[in-house]
Amino acid sequence: MEQRLRNEAKALLEQGKVDWIIGFESGSLKFATTPLITKDKNDADRLVINPFMVNNLANFLTEVKGRVGIVAKGCDSRSIVSLMQDNKVAREDVVILGVPCRGIIDLSKVERLVGKERDELDDITREGDKVAIKVDGEKKEFLATEALFDNCLACEFPTPQEYDILLGEPSTSVVNKPAAQEKIEKLKEMTPEQRWEFWKNEFSRCIRCYACRNVCPACFCQRCFVEETEPQWVLPVPRWQDNLIFQIVRNIHVAGRCTDCGECERVCPVNIPLRSLTKEMYDLVDELFHYKAGMDKEAAPLLIAYEYAEAEDLFR
Amino acid sequence: MSSKKKINKKDIGKLLSRWSQQFTVLAPSMESGVATMAEWDGKDTSFLDWYRNTVIPPKANFFPPMEEMFSFQKDREGYHIELPLVNEHKQLIFGIRPCDAKALAILDMTFEEAYEDPYYLAKRNSAVLVGLGCTNPYDSCFCTSLGISPAESTDVDLMLTDIGDQFLIEEVTDKGKELIAKTSGLKEATETDEARAKEAKETSHNKVTRKINTEGIEDKLLACFDDEDYWEKIAAKCISCGICTFLCPTCYCFDINDELVKQQGARFRSWDSCAFPLYTKMPMENPRLEKWRRVRQRVCHKFEFYPMTFNVIACTGCGRCIRLCPVNWDITRVLESLPVKV
Ligand code: SF4
Ligand code: SF4
Ligand code: SF4
Ligand code: SF4
């Protein structure tokens, strides 16, 4: 798959079919990948495909000018389509190099499984429905469902839905819906007061670095409402109340665009379980509007479409 | 010869309890959900098992993510300003790493030498720093390239070194010496203890494998300052978040905001970042609208401008910006790939 990707990417650049390639290359830390954004065909040999491709590269589509060949997992491909629905990118300017995804390894889960941090591990490999972790020369096996990101365990479409080149056979994901929903279910069992306390506590440590927003392909406002000064909706000061409002409004703004790629939660440096908000919204959107983000490039975006029948459901 | 002390690891709880009578003791904690220096709960010393370094740097204990500068009330006569109460309790930070202690010394140059920042200095001048040498540096650490050794420090008041079941305690400043004189229950260190500590320090030093070459770095950066293609290329994947600056122990930019509700309000200062497109938008415009200019600013501020002004590189190699970056943007890779030969 990896060699094929490199050949395809090189050919696309050589034949002038794209100006840019956006993919992944090996990172500078163990088990890390890093986005590769290049115009140079010689860089194509650095492209990788592995279970550590965390970033949702759709985020970079609007950053470069010209035609782009982009590597996309299932969720990323939906984010790309969602951007097309919002007229942020044109279909003909994008060549989607689809990667049938088998789930991405959550290094924080791996760390908890073996009680060591990522840089202390010798190796992590995906073998069928298992993940093998080599630590201190000893190999330990775990079910893949214990080591993949929550959002991967809930993934409905691991194979890209929209692509130009599919770099392998369609994949089926190792779904474990209860595991993926665990944190959210716990929240639902709480009383509203308990839930309020929970989120107050979580958002007390938000530092307003905006990594959650900036890493998100669905957050593409030129000027985010938090940065408006007239009127000033929230202060750019990291008080828990302002932090919470920032996140709630962000969640509403990505409703119908969020593809549950999980990036916001992954990048939060202070471990706020943001997916518990975004996934709940994702499910609500599905339940109320029978809508899934980024499935149909011709469909009107959820938040700008309106059907009379909806009123019946919503305003009772 | 200054005599060195030692303490059994299992007695650290007792030591911290003793110090708690005099200070607000802060120690590594996961209580809030992220590793930070937080008020010690009076019993838990399990951080000795998991602590490598905190995610939130100890600069936050002196220059917090947000703080109220003053509050005010408005009436017909105008504004009445009230200054915040100064916390009388002095902080004792237990377990600060050499890189982060050095970072405070670097911050002093801005907050004390360049101008006197009363908020920072009130906390800083009364604080006691008890350093704890690293035994297990991260693969992202590169302190040894910046003249820092992971288990040695002159920027703390006391320095502890892991020598097996015990810590060797060295008095680094007069403040540290005074504290030790008032602390009962410490044993005298033997020559064997000292030899062990020396060995432990060397071992830690050698565990830091990530390196940068700082020789001529200012000139190199100056030479490629205008190489737009280069900066554009390396900036491409950066998402302009605040992680690498907010969580850098030497970054000190802040924003100021007023809040006025009805007739009452307060002025806050909070961390700001040169990575943000709206940085410095309040007083003027941001001269660095393109992302590559902002990325260049972060690198050059640390490795070119700060050395020009204060004769020290404003990076201690703590590695946080590498470990925590959402896209694995790595400053060591960038510094090693500068398109110049000097
Ligand atoms: S990534 Fe986390 S800390 Fe940063 S703004 Fe978002 S919620 Fe807050
Ligand atoms: S809100 Fe979070 S999960 Fe949803 S698309 Fe954005 S980054 Fe991905
Ligand atoms: S943490 Fe990484 S992505 Fe965020 S501003 Fe710094 S270099 Fe850019
Ligand atoms: S620039 Fe990076 S490595 Fe250097 S002190 Fe700041 S966070 Fe640490």
XYZ file of C-alpha atoms and ligand atoms in Angstrom:
690
model
C 0.000 0.000 0.000
C 2.782 2.400 1.015
C 4.807 1.818 -2.164
C 1.720 2.236 -4.283
C 0.964 5.525 -2.528
C 4.469 6.791 -3.217
C 4.212 5.857 -6.893
C 0.795 7.428 -7.289
C 1.834 10.606 -5.495
C 4.989 10.919 -7.585
C 3.040 10.353 -10.797
C 0.434 12.939 -9.866
C 3.126 15.557 -9.301
C 5.126 14.555 -12.383
C 2.125 14.641 -14.672
C 1.105 18.000 -13.280
C -2.229 16.629 -12.135
C -1.676 18.167 -8.724
C 0.466 21.002 -7.375
C 0.661 19.642 -3.861
C 0.746 16.338 -2.072
C -0.508 16.197 1.487
C 0.240 12.983 3.333
C 2.094 11.576 6.314
C 5.780 10.947 6.884
C 7.579 9.455 9.867
C 7.750 11.840 12.778
C 10.678 12.763 14.976
C 9.428 10.841 18.001
C 8.782 7.139 18.433
C 5.487 6.036 16.855
C 4.829 9.540 15.570
C 3.829 10.580 12.090
C 3.849 14.158 10.919
C 2.042 15.833 8.019
C 4.065 16.055 4.803
C 2.944 18.971 2.650
C 5.052 19.213 -0.470
C 5.377 20.209 -4.113
C 8.515 18.184 -4.614
C 8.129 14.778 -6.273
C 11.263 13.526 -4.558
C 9.529 13.883 -1.200
C 6.950 11.291 -2.278
C 9.336 8.544 -1.162
C 8.957 9.733 2.399
C 5.200 9.082 2.480
C 4.081 6.420 4.938
C 0.929 4.494 5.741
C 0.791 3.049 9.245
C -1.519 2.802 12.272
C -0.125 6.045 13.725
C -1.529 8.473 11.130
C -3.400 10.592 13.627
C -3.950 13.921 11.916
C -7.035 14.712 9.880
C -5.238 16.128 6.854
C -8.408 17.699 5.472
C -7.470 20.513 7.832
C -4.646 21.549 5.469
C -6.690 21.550 2.266
C -7.662 25.172 2.578
C -4.081 26.185 3.421
C -2.505 25.522 0.047
C -3.284 27.058 -3.309
C -3.794 24.915 -6.367
C -4.720 21.294 -6.931
C -3.997 18.848 -4.150
C -3.446 15.119 -3.865
C -4.383 14.204 -0.334
C -4.096 11.042 1.732
C -7.350 10.318 3.529
C -8.615 7.749 5.993
C -12.367 7.148 6.234
C -13.099 10.030 8.620
C -10.728 12.388 6.790
C -12.447 11.699 3.464
C -15.740 12.730 5.010
C -14.183 15.932 6.320
C -12.963 16.635 2.776
C -16.454 16.072 1.390
C -17.874 18.278 4.101
C -15.522 21.069 3.002
C -16.788 20.586 -0.551
C -20.370 20.890 0.664
C -19.424 24.193 2.285
C -17.747 25.386 -0.932
C -14.385 25.546 0.785
C -12.767 23.346 -1.853
C -13.820 22.262 -5.316
C -14.077 18.559 -6.133
C -11.981 18.954 -9.266
C -9.109 20.487 -7.305
C -8.673 17.466 -5.091
C -7.334 14.011 -5.803
C -8.219 11.824 -2.851
C -5.758 9.029 -2.181
C -8.003 6.872 -0.037
C -6.572 4.637 2.671
C -8.882 1.867 3.881
C -8.348 2.305 7.617
C -8.078 -0.420 10.235
C -8.057 1.944 13.169
C -5.437 4.269 14.595
C -3.488 3.349 17.725
C -4.121 5.572 20.725
C -0.730 5.918 22.388
C -2.291 7.126 25.629
C -4.229 3.875 25.860
C -1.085 1.902 25.068
C 0.726 3.758 27.842
C -1.991 2.862 30.313
C -2.016 -0.783 29.181
C 1.679 -1.310 29.862
C 2.337 1.362 32.483
C 5.119 2.978 30.474
C 5.296 6.100 28.360
C 5.592 5.975 24.585
C 9.290 6.766 24.411
C 10.025 3.836 26.738
C 8.460 1.256 24.409
C 10.487 -0.782 21.928
C 7.782 -1.482 19.391
C 4.052 -1.415 18.719
C 2.606 -3.506 15.898
C -0.853 -4.275 14.658
C -1.372 -7.980 14.015
C -4.895 -8.822 12.892
C -7.288 -8.070 15.698
C -4.378 -7.769 18.150
C -1.901 -5.066 19.012
C 1.514 -6.288 20.131
C 3.595 -4.050 22.362
C 7.257 -4.760 22.942
C 8.574 -3.350 26.168
C 11.850 -4.178 27.953
C 12.414 -6.868 25.339
C 9.153 -8.589 26.216
C 6.204 -8.819 23.829
C 2.713 -8.286 25.205
C -0.463 -8.801 23.205
C -3.718 -6.930 23.602
C -6.985 -6.850 21.720
C -6.891 -4.086 19.138
C -10.095 -2.763 20.663
C -8.134 -1.984 23.837
C -5.543 0.085 22.010
C -7.401 1.990 19.294
C -8.886 5.473 19.666
C -12.473 5.587 20.942
C -13.642 7.203 17.720
C -12.059 4.383 15.698
C -14.033 1.889 17.765
C -17.182 3.728 16.740
C -16.193 4.203 13.101
C -18.953 3.460 10.625
C -17.000 4.138 7.444
C -13.323 3.168 7.778
C -13.017 2.987 3.995
C -13.131 6.415 2.367
C -16.552 7.171 0.941
C -15.211 9.520 -1.680
C -11.900 8.870 -3.415
C -10.056 8.966 -6.707
C -7.594 6.231 -5.946
C -8.231 3.588 -3.304
C -4.958 2.253 -1.998
C -6.134 -1.204 -0.991
C -9.104 -3.452 -0.414
C -12.019 -1.917 1.500
C -11.560 -2.553 5.197
C -13.907 -3.448 7.987
C -13.187 -1.800 11.280
C -12.881 -3.532 14.630
C -15.885 -1.832 16.091
C -16.609 -1.882 19.786
C -19.458 0.531 20.272
C -19.867 0.036 24.052
C -16.177 0.768 24.620
C -16.371 3.794 22.340
C -19.380 5.120 24.249
C -18.181 4.316 27.748
C -17.192 7.830 28.813
C -20.334 9.294 27.289
C -22.626 6.765 28.945
C -21.088 7.542 32.321
C -21.931 11.185 31.791
C -25.492 10.339 30.834
C -25.953 8.406 34.053
C -25.097 11.491 36.081
C -27.642 13.954 37.397
C -27.543 17.350 35.667
C -25.856 18.772 38.777
C -23.156 16.107 38.704
C -22.637 16.651 35.016
C -22.315 20.375 35.544
C -19.696 19.773 38.255
C -17.874 17.383 35.945
C -17.586 19.850 33.100
C -16.806 22.735 35.396
C -13.916 20.719 36.716
C -12.720 19.682 33.255
C -12.883 23.164 31.806
C -11.134 24.658 34.807
C -7.876 23.429 33.379
C -8.402 24.510 29.765
C -5.618 26.941 28.844
C -7.332 28.244 25.714
C -4.546 27.146 23.421
C -7.183 26.601 20.709
C -5.445 23.452 19.493
C -8.847 21.717 19.494
C -10.225 24.370 17.176
C -7.182 24.776 14.965
C -6.732 21.062 14.381
C -10.370 20.654 13.346
C -11.221 20.733 9.640
C -14.795 21.658 10.503
C -13.641 24.803 12.329
C -12.855 27.060 9.405
C -14.303 30.428 10.381
C -11.970 33.208 9.361
C -12.603 34.842 12.671
C -13.743 32.639 15.494
C -16.493 34.083 17.693
C -14.168 33.920 20.710
C -11.974 36.489 19.046
C -14.742 38.952 18.321
C -14.423 42.080 20.411
C -17.576 43.891 19.319
C -19.559 42.350 20.785
C -17.346 40.325 23.051
C -19.100 36.998 23.489
C -16.554 35.534 25.858
C -13.307 36.793 27.321
C -10.127 35.317 25.870
C -9.177 34.667 29.494
C -9.142 30.991 30.520
C -11.838 31.074 33.173
C -13.843 27.883 33.285
C -17.092 29.631 32.382
C -15.592 31.240 29.285
C -13.822 28.019 28.370
C -17.032 26.051 28.603
C -18.954 28.534 26.489
C -16.194 28.498 23.888
C -16.430 24.726 23.656
C -20.232 24.546 23.639
C -20.496 27.093 20.848
C -17.715 25.379 18.937
C -19.633 22.153 19.256
C -22.772 23.746 17.857
C -20.797 25.289 15.016
C -19.376 21.929 13.944
C -22.715 20.125 14.177
C -23.272 18.419 10.845
C -19.632 18.958 9.902
C -17.938 16.933 12.610
C -17.019 13.478 11.309
C -15.913 12.127 14.702
C -12.278 12.059 13.668
C -11.345 12.519 17.317
C -8.565 15.014 16.697
C -9.852 17.692 19.083
C -9.717 15.323 22.014
C -6.379 13.842 21.011
C -4.539 17.152 20.820
C -5.892 18.732 23.999
C -2.744 19.106 26.116
C -4.720 19.036 29.358
C -6.756 15.903 28.565
C -10.261 17.329 28.381
C -12.580 14.617 26.987
C -13.878 16.806 24.171
C -15.203 13.893 22.161
C -17.828 13.324 24.843
C -19.358 16.562 23.578
C -18.705 16.240 19.856
C -19.814 12.612 19.564
C -22.998 13.317 21.471
C -23.675 16.111 18.996
C -22.820 13.785 16.095
C -25.398 11.283 17.361
C -27.999 13.977 17.968
C -27.568 15.248 14.417
C -28.112 11.722 13.171
C -31.109 11.148 15.390
C -32.869 14.469 14.771
C -32.006 15.086 11.137
C -30.978 11.658 9.852
C -27.825 13.342 8.706
C -24.220 12.185 8.705
C -21.499 14.680 7.894
C -19.518 14.433 4.682
C -21.359 11.537 3.078
C -22.670 13.273 -0.020
C -20.849 16.103 -1.733
C -24.035 17.235 -3.477
C -26.071 17.489 -0.274
C -26.719 20.878 1.282
C -24.827 21.339 4.553
C -27.004 20.534 7.531
C -26.945 23.950 9.123
C -27.989 25.852 6.021
C -30.664 23.450 4.835
C -34.165 23.617 6.196
C -37.121 21.405 5.643
C -40.567 22.318 6.769
C -41.101 18.927 8.374
C -38.191 19.551 10.719
C -40.132 22.210 12.494
C -42.609 19.596 13.600
C -39.838 17.599 15.237
C -37.939 20.468 16.753
C -40.432 22.953 18.054
C -42.981 20.909 19.864
C 33.451 22.085 52.559
C 29.734 22.395 52.716
C 28.313 19.329 54.300
C 25.757 17.413 52.283
C 22.670 15.789 53.699
C 20.515 12.885 52.674
C 17.018 11.576 53.268
C 15.306 8.241 52.799
C 12.818 8.297 49.957
C 10.131 6.940 52.249
C 10.614 9.954 54.513
C 9.845 12.522 51.811
C 6.251 12.748 53.081
C 7.517 13.715 56.536
C 9.879 16.273 55.060
C 7.146 17.890 52.994
C 4.823 17.936 56.015
C 7.484 19.750 58.010
C 7.968 22.283 55.235
C 4.198 22.695 54.924
C 4.146 24.456 58.279
C 6.182 27.254 56.817
C 5.348 27.207 53.126
C 2.648 26.354 50.662
C 4.303 23.210 49.348
C 3.759 22.464 45.680
C 4.681 19.100 44.193
C 4.014 17.202 40.964
C 0.349 16.232 40.818
C -2.149 14.635 38.453
C -5.075 15.587 40.651
C -6.460 18.196 38.253
C -6.295 15.794 35.316
C -2.984 16.987 33.914
C 0.528 16.842 35.349
C 1.271 20.119 37.048
C 2.886 21.552 40.185
C -0.036 21.753 42.587
C -0.527 22.241 46.293
C 0.619 19.109 48.055
C -2.227 17.245 49.753
C -0.256 16.425 52.893
C 0.263 12.738 52.238
C 0.617 11.510 48.686
C 4.197 10.951 47.518
C 3.336 8.564 44.697
C 4.539 11.206 42.243
C 8.017 9.866 42.973
C 7.000 6.837 40.875
C 5.443 8.483 37.829
C 6.919 11.959 37.669
C 9.214 12.654 34.713
C 8.217 16.240 34.097
C 4.967 18.185 34.305
C 2.929 19.111 31.226
C 2.184 22.533 32.680
C 5.576 24.148 33.328
C 6.277 25.629 36.777
C 6.294 29.088 35.189
C 2.518 28.787 35.679
C 3.049 28.986 39.443
C 4.614 32.435 39.011
C 2.973 33.635 35.828
C -0.369 31.809 35.766
C -2.498 31.235 32.634
C -4.689 34.048 33.919
C -4.594 36.410 36.857
C -6.585 39.328 38.077
C -4.454 42.467 38.040
C -7.013 44.567 39.880
C -10.725 44.978 40.223
C -12.654 48.200 39.877
C -15.902 49.805 40.668
C -17.492 52.613 38.753
C -19.639 55.330 40.237
C -20.390 59.006 39.596
C -16.917 60.036 40.754
C -15.161 57.644 38.445
C -13.339 54.355 38.939
C -12.216 52.973 42.260
C -9.424 50.507 41.910
C -8.693 47.679 44.264
C -5.472 45.710 44.078
C -5.610 41.961 44.662
C -4.548 40.598 48.021
C -1.019 39.307 47.979
C -0.938 35.719 49.080
C 1.130 35.767 52.258
C 2.029 32.121 51.922
C 5.369 31.521 50.335
C 5.571 28.772 47.768
C 8.028 25.922 48.055
C 8.186 24.014 44.806
C 9.345 20.482 45.360
C 10.727 18.525 42.446
C 11.374 21.215 39.873
C 13.591 19.972 37.040
C 16.852 21.716 36.119
C 15.463 22.844 32.733
C 12.460 24.484 34.355
C 14.525 26.117 37.094
C 16.796 27.575 34.415
C 13.677 28.754 32.603
C 12.686 30.801 35.646
C 16.118 32.409 35.662
C 15.517 33.265 31.993
C 12.087 34.696 32.780
C 13.667 36.848 35.518
C 15.542 38.724 32.804
C 12.276 39.918 31.343
C 10.184 40.246 34.473
C 12.910 41.682 36.699
C 15.667 43.183 34.545
C 13.763 44.562 31.576
C 11.014 45.887 33.824
C 9.784 45.004 37.273
C 6.656 42.921 37.088
C 5.066 43.101 40.543
C 2.777 40.116 40.029
C 5.572 37.794 38.997
C 8.140 39.090 41.440
C 5.853 38.883 44.479
C 5.618 35.157 43.963
C 9.104 34.622 42.642
C 11.080 36.423 45.348
C 9.411 34.616 48.212
C 9.583 31.160 46.660
C 11.936 28.314 47.477
C 12.879 25.923 44.701
C 13.817 22.375 45.582
C 15.205 20.698 42.495
C 14.991 17.013 41.729
C 17.368 15.536 39.185
C 15.944 13.538 36.277
C 16.672 9.836 36.139
C 14.563 9.119 33.080
C 14.606 11.996 30.592
C 12.164 11.929 27.669
C 13.409 11.193 24.175
C 12.297 14.736 23.339
C 14.564 16.335 25.960
C 17.676 18.123 24.702
C 18.740 20.148 27.736
C 22.365 19.030 27.481
C 22.697 20.991 24.240
C 21.832 24.141 26.174
C 24.358 23.874 28.953
C 21.985 22.128 31.322
C 22.486 18.737 32.873
C 19.354 16.800 33.826
C 20.481 16.210 37.404
C 22.429 19.386 38.146
C 21.295 22.930 38.738
C 22.502 26.259 40.056
C 19.052 27.791 39.577
C 17.435 26.103 42.588
C 17.884 26.597 46.324
C 18.307 22.923 47.121
C 19.115 20.096 44.742
C 18.158 16.470 45.277
C 19.813 13.542 43.530
C 18.427 10.021 43.434
C 21.000 7.634 44.958
C 18.881 4.505 45.250
C 16.708 4.381 48.374
C 17.757 7.879 49.292
C 18.141 11.380 47.922
C 21.337 13.328 48.374
C 20.563 16.950 49.277
C 22.855 19.771 48.203
C 22.578 23.354 49.388
C 22.834 25.584 46.355
C 21.938 29.033 47.699
C 21.983 30.739 51.089
C 18.217 30.428 51.131
C 18.630 26.688 50.743
C 21.290 26.575 53.433
C 19.025 28.382 55.896
C 16.166 26.046 55.176
C 18.340 22.990 55.782
C 19.639 24.476 59.045
C 16.039 24.721 60.233
C 15.041 21.264 58.990
C 15.445 18.432 61.464
C 15.585 14.748 60.654
C 18.168 14.827 57.867
C 21.194 12.566 57.914
C 24.755 13.486 56.979
C 25.773 12.150 53.583
C 28.828 9.926 53.412
C 31.560 9.950 50.797
C 29.992 6.879 49.232
C 26.697 8.755 48.913
C 28.448 11.603 47.172
C 30.244 9.256 44.819
C 26.932 7.614 44.001
C 25.322 10.975 43.298
C 28.164 11.912 40.986
C 27.679 8.712 39.063
C 23.896 9.182 38.936
C 24.370 12.646 37.473
C 26.654 11.351 34.750
C 24.270 8.526 33.908
C 21.351 10.931 33.561
C 23.422 13.282 31.465
C 24.224 10.527 29.019
C 20.610 9.484 28.715
C 19.785 12.705 26.892
C 20.360 11.761 23.278
C 18.567 14.476 21.326
C 21.060 17.188 20.387
C 21.238 20.519 18.694
C 24.296 22.527 17.759
C 24.015 26.008 19.198
C 27.361 27.187 17.933
C 26.902 30.285 15.792
C 23.152 29.811 15.927
C 22.463 33.554 16.044
C 24.485 34.148 12.894
C 22.894 31.222 11.131
C 19.410 32.483 11.891
C 20.370 35.972 10.836
C 21.716 34.620 7.552
C 18.496 32.823 6.657
C 16.091 35.332 8.163
C 14.835 36.421 4.746
C 14.687 32.986 3.199
C 10.939 33.039 2.741
C 10.849 29.725 0.872
C 12.532 27.947 3.717
C 10.278 29.348 6.424
C 7.178 28.713 4.337
C 8.181 25.139 3.869
C 8.826 24.416 7.505
C 5.750 26.341 8.654
C 3.356 24.495 6.354
C 2.141 21.923 8.853
C 1.938 24.189 11.907
C -1.674 24.840 12.906
C -0.938 28.073 14.818
C -2.172 26.814 18.148
C -0.912 28.005 21.508
C 0.563 24.765 22.796
C 4.250 25.275 22.096
C 4.290 28.807 23.483
C 1.852 28.490 26.379
C 3.548 25.363 27.628
C 7.083 26.552 26.988
C 8.675 27.369 30.337
C 10.387 30.472 28.929
C 7.575 32.066 26.884
C 6.088 35.061 28.642
C 3.759 36.929 26.281
C 0.490 38.012 27.784
C -2.715 39.726 26.795
C -4.736 42.140 28.912
C -8.519 42.228 29.024
C -11.056 44.210 31.009
C -14.426 42.967 31.999
C -17.110 45.387 33.081
C -20.493 44.056 34.157
C -22.916 46.655 35.415
C -20.699 48.922 37.516
C -18.100 46.363 38.497
C -15.204 44.876 36.700
C -11.713 43.533 36.700
C -8.614 43.602 34.573
C -7.118 40.241 33.721
C -3.921 39.230 32.137
C -3.627 35.881 30.433
C -1.149 33.985 28.316
C -0.881 35.097 24.707
C 1.017 33.536 21.838
C 2.989 34.816 18.857
C 1.540 31.828 16.998
C -1.907 33.415 16.959
C -2.892 35.488 13.926
C -4.533 38.015 16.248
C -1.471 38.505 18.434
C -0.816 42.206 19.216
C -4.048 43.088 17.473
C -5.170 45.073 20.487
C -2.514 47.804 20.548
C -1.891 47.820 16.807
C -1.846 45.295 13.989
C -0.104 41.970 13.865
C 2.898 42.511 11.629
C 3.125 38.758 11.145
C -0.014 37.891 9.261
C 1.523 35.037 7.302
C 2.037 31.892 9.286
C 5.689 31.511 8.286
C 6.504 34.862 9.865
C 4.981 33.718 13.135
C 6.848 30.429 13.077
C 10.067 32.289 12.312
C 9.368 34.644 15.195
C 9.157 31.817 17.712
C 12.428 30.305 16.576
C 14.283 33.596 16.252
C 12.995 35.036 19.488
C 14.408 32.104 21.396
C 17.637 31.566 19.518
C 18.520 34.969 18.125
C 16.771 37.949 19.761
C 16.875 36.781 23.363
C 20.597 35.971 23.132
C 21.172 39.407 21.545
C 19.411 41.128 24.438
C 20.218 38.981 27.442
C 23.089 36.849 26.270
C 21.238 33.604 26.844
C 19.187 31.322 24.607
C 15.543 31.349 25.676
C 15.164 27.597 25.379
C 16.157 25.048 27.983
C 15.567 21.941 25.891
C 12.678 20.743 28.053
C 11.128 19.181 24.951
C 7.520 20.099 25.774
C 6.996 21.836 22.437
C 8.032 18.629 20.675
C 6.096 16.191 22.862
C 2.869 18.156 22.899
C 2.672 19.582 19.373
C -0.414 18.296 17.531
C 1.586 17.854 14.311
C 5.001 16.864 15.697
C 6.660 20.098 14.626
C 10.148 19.674 16.016
C 12.326 22.666 16.809
C 15.485 20.535 16.958
C 14.897 19.307 13.413
C 14.342 22.849 12.252
C 17.490 24.204 13.870
C 19.500 21.393 12.340
C 18.092 22.012 8.878
C 18.716 25.746 8.565
C 19.708 26.417 4.957
C 23.086 27.958 5.811
C 26.632 26.847 6.439
C 28.532 29.047 8.834
S -7.201 21.989 23.231
Fe -7.906 21.725 25.359
S -6.771 23.301 26.514
Fe -6.628 23.874 24.353
S -8.375 25.274 24.044
Fe -9.077 23.217 23.477
S -10.043 22.418 25.333
Fe -8.779 24.181 25.956
S -15.008 18.488 16.229
Fe -13.311 17.132 16.782
S -14.000 15.086 16.104
Fe -15.301 16.592 15.089
S -14.311 16.946 13.071
Fe -13.554 18.524 14.517
S -11.656 17.652 15.340
Fe -12.789 15.965 14.389
S 2.400 23.419 19.009
Fe 2.936 22.774 16.910
S 1.114 23.224 15.680
Fe 0.895 24.393 17.606
S 1.804 26.408 17.100
Fe 3.435 25.151 17.992
S 4.464 24.242 16.218
Fe 2.491 25.001 15.504
S 11.338 26.021 23.072
Fe 10.518 23.963 23.471
S 12.257 22.805 24.294
Fe 12.803 24.979 24.407
S 12.207 25.565 26.494
Fe 10.461 26.039 25.146
S 9.122 24.219 25.220
Fe 11.120 23.638 26.061
